[in-house]
mmCIF file of C-alpha atoms in Angstrom:
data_model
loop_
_atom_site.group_PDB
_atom_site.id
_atom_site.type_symbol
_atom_site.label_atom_id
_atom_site.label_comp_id
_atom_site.label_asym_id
_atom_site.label_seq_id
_atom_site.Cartn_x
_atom_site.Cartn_y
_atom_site.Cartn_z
ATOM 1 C CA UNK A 7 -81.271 -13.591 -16.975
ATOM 2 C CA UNK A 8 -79.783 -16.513 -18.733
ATOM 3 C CA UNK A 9 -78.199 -14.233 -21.179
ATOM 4 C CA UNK A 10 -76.409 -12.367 -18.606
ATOM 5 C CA UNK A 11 -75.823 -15.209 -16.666
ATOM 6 C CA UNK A 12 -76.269 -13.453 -13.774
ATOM 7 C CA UNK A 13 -75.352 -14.229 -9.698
ATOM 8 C CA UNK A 14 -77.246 -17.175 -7.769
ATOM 9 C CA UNK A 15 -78.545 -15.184 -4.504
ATOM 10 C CA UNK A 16 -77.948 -17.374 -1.737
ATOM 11 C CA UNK A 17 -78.892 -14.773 0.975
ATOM 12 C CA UNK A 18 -80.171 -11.316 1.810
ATOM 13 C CA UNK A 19 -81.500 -8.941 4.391
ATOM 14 C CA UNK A 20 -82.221 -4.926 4.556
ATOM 15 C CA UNK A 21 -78.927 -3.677 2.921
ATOM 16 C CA UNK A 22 -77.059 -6.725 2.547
ATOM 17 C CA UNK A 23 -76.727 -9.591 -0.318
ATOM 18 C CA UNK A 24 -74.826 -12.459 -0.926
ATOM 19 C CA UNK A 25 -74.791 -14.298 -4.202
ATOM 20 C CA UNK A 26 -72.630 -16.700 -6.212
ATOM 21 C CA UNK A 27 -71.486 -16.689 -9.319
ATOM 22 C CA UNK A 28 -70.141 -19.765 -11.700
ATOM 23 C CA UNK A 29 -67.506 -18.790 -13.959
ATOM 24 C CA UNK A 30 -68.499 -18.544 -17.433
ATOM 25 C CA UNK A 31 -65.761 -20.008 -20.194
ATOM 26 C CA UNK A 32 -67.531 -18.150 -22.786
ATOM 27 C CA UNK A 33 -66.352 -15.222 -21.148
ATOM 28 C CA UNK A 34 -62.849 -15.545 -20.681
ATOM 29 C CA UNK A 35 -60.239 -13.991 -22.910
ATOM 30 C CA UNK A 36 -57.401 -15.191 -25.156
ATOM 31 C CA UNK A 37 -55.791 -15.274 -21.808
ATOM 32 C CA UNK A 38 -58.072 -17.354 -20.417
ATOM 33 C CA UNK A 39 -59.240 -14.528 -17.623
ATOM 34 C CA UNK A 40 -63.108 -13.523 -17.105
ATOM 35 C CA UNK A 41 -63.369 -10.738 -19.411
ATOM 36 C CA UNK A 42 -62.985 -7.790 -16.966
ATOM 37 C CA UNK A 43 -65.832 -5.526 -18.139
ATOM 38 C CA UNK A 44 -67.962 -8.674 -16.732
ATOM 39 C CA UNK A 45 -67.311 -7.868 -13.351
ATOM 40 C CA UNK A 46 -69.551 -4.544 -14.299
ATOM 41 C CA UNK A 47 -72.494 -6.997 -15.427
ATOM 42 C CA UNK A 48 -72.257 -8.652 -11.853
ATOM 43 C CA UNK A 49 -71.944 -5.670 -9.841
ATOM 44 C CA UNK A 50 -74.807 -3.841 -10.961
ATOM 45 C CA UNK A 51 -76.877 -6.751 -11.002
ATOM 46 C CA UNK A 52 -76.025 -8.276 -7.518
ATOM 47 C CA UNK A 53 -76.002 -4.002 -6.481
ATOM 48 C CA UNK A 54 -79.417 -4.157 -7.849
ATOM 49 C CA UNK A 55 -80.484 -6.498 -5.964
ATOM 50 C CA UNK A 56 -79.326 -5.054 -2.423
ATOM 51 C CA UNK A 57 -80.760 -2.046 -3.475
ATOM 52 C CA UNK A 58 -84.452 -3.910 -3.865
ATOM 53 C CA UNK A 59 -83.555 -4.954 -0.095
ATOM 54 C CA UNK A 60 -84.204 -1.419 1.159
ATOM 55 C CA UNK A 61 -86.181 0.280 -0.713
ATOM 56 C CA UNK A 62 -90.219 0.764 -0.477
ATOM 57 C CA UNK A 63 -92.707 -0.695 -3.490
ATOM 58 C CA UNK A 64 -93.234 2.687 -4.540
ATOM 59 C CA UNK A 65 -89.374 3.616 -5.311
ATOM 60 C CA UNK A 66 -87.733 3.226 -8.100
ATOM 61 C CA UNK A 67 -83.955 3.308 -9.031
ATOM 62 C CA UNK A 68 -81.297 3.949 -11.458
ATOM 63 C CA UNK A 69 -77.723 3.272 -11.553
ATOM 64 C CA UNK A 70 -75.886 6.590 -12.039
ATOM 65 C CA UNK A 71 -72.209 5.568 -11.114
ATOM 66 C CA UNK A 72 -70.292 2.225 -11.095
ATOM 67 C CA UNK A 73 -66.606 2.010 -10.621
ATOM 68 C CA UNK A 74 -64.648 -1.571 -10.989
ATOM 69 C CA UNK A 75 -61.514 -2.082 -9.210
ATOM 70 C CA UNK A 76 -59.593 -4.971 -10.109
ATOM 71 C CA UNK A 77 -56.833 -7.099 -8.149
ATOM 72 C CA UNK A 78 -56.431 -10.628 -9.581
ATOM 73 C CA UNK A 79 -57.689 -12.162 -12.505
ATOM 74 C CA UNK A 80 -60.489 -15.240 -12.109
ATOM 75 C CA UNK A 81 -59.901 -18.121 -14.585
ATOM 76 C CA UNK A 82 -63.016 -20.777 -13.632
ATOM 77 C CA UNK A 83 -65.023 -21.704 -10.372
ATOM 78 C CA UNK A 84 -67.202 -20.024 -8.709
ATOM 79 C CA UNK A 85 -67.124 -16.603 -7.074
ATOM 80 C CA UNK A 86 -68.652 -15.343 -4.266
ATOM 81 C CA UNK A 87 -70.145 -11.770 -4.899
ATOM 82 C CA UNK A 88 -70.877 -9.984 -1.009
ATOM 83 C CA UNK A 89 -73.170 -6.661 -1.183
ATOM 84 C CA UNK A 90 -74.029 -3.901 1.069
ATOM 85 C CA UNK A 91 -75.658 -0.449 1.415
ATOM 86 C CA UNK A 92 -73.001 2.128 3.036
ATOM 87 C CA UNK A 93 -75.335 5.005 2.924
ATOM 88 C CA UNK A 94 -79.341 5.568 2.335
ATOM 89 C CA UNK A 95 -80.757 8.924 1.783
ATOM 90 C CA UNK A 96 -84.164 10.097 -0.190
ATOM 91 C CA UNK A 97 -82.370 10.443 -3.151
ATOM 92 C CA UNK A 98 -79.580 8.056 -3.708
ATOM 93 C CA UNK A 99 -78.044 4.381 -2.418
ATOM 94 C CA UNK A 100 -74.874 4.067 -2.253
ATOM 95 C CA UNK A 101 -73.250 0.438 -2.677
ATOM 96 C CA UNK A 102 -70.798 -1.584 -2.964
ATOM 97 C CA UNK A 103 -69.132 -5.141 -3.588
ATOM 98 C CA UNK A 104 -66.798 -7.454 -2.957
ATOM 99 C CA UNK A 105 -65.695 -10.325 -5.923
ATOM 100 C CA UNK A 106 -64.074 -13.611 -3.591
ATOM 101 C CA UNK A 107 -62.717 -16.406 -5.365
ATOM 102 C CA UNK A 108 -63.242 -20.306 -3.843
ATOM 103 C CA UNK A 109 -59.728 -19.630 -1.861
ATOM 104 C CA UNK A 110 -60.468 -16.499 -0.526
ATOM 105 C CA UNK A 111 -58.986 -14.304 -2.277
ATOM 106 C CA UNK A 112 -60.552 -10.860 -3.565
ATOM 107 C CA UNK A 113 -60.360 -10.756 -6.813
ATOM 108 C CA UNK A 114 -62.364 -7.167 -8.089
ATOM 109 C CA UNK A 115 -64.561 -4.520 -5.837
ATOM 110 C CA UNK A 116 -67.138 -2.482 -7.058
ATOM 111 C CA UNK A 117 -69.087 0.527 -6.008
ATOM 112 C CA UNK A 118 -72.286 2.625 -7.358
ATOM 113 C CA UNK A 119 -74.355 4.500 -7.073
ATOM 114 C CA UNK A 120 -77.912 4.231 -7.823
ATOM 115 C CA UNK A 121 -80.737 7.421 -7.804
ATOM 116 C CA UNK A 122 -83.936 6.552 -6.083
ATOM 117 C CA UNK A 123 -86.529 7.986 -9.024
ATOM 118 C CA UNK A 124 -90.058 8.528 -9.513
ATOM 119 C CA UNK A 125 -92.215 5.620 -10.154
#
């Protein structure tokens, strides 16, 4: 996990996770933007997690699909990463997530889709 550097979950409940994440200057470009294909890193962990928030011990899960939309870039501070579960069936979760810089501002959102397999 230190690798990745992933989130900080500050809260969760069936479907729903909130996290924090402290921008890394290791990632940032020549620009001095967090490296966009990061935002992919956070979403399917965070994603992950909310997933783990609704599903029984004896599922398991995959991530199948995971789109990035981007709006603004993030230079340093910390984001705030919200999650929820729009739809639960036997077979799949759908997800998704929101990227909030410290003023409020959306910065990326991110949805997947993860397959509920065989443990």
């Amino acid at each position: 996990n230190e690798t990745l550097s992933v989130p900080k979950i500050l809260s969760w409940k069936s479907g729903e996770l909130t996290a924090e994440w402290l921008v890394d200057p290791l990632l940032l470009n020549s620009r001095g933007e967090l490296f966009g294909g990061y935002y992919s890193v956070l979403a399917d962990v965070a994603l992950s997690y909310t997933v783990m928030t609704c599903i029984s011990d004896s599922e398991r899960f995959k991530t199948i699909d995971l789109r990035v939309s981007y709006f603004r870039p993030a230079f340093s501070g910390k984001i705030a990463i919200n999650c929820r579960v729009i739809n639960k069936t036997k077979s799949f979760v759908h997800t998704e997530a929101e990227f909030i810089s410290e003023e409020g501002k959306q910065l990326a959102k991110a949805s997947a889709t993860f397959a509920i397999v065989p443990a």
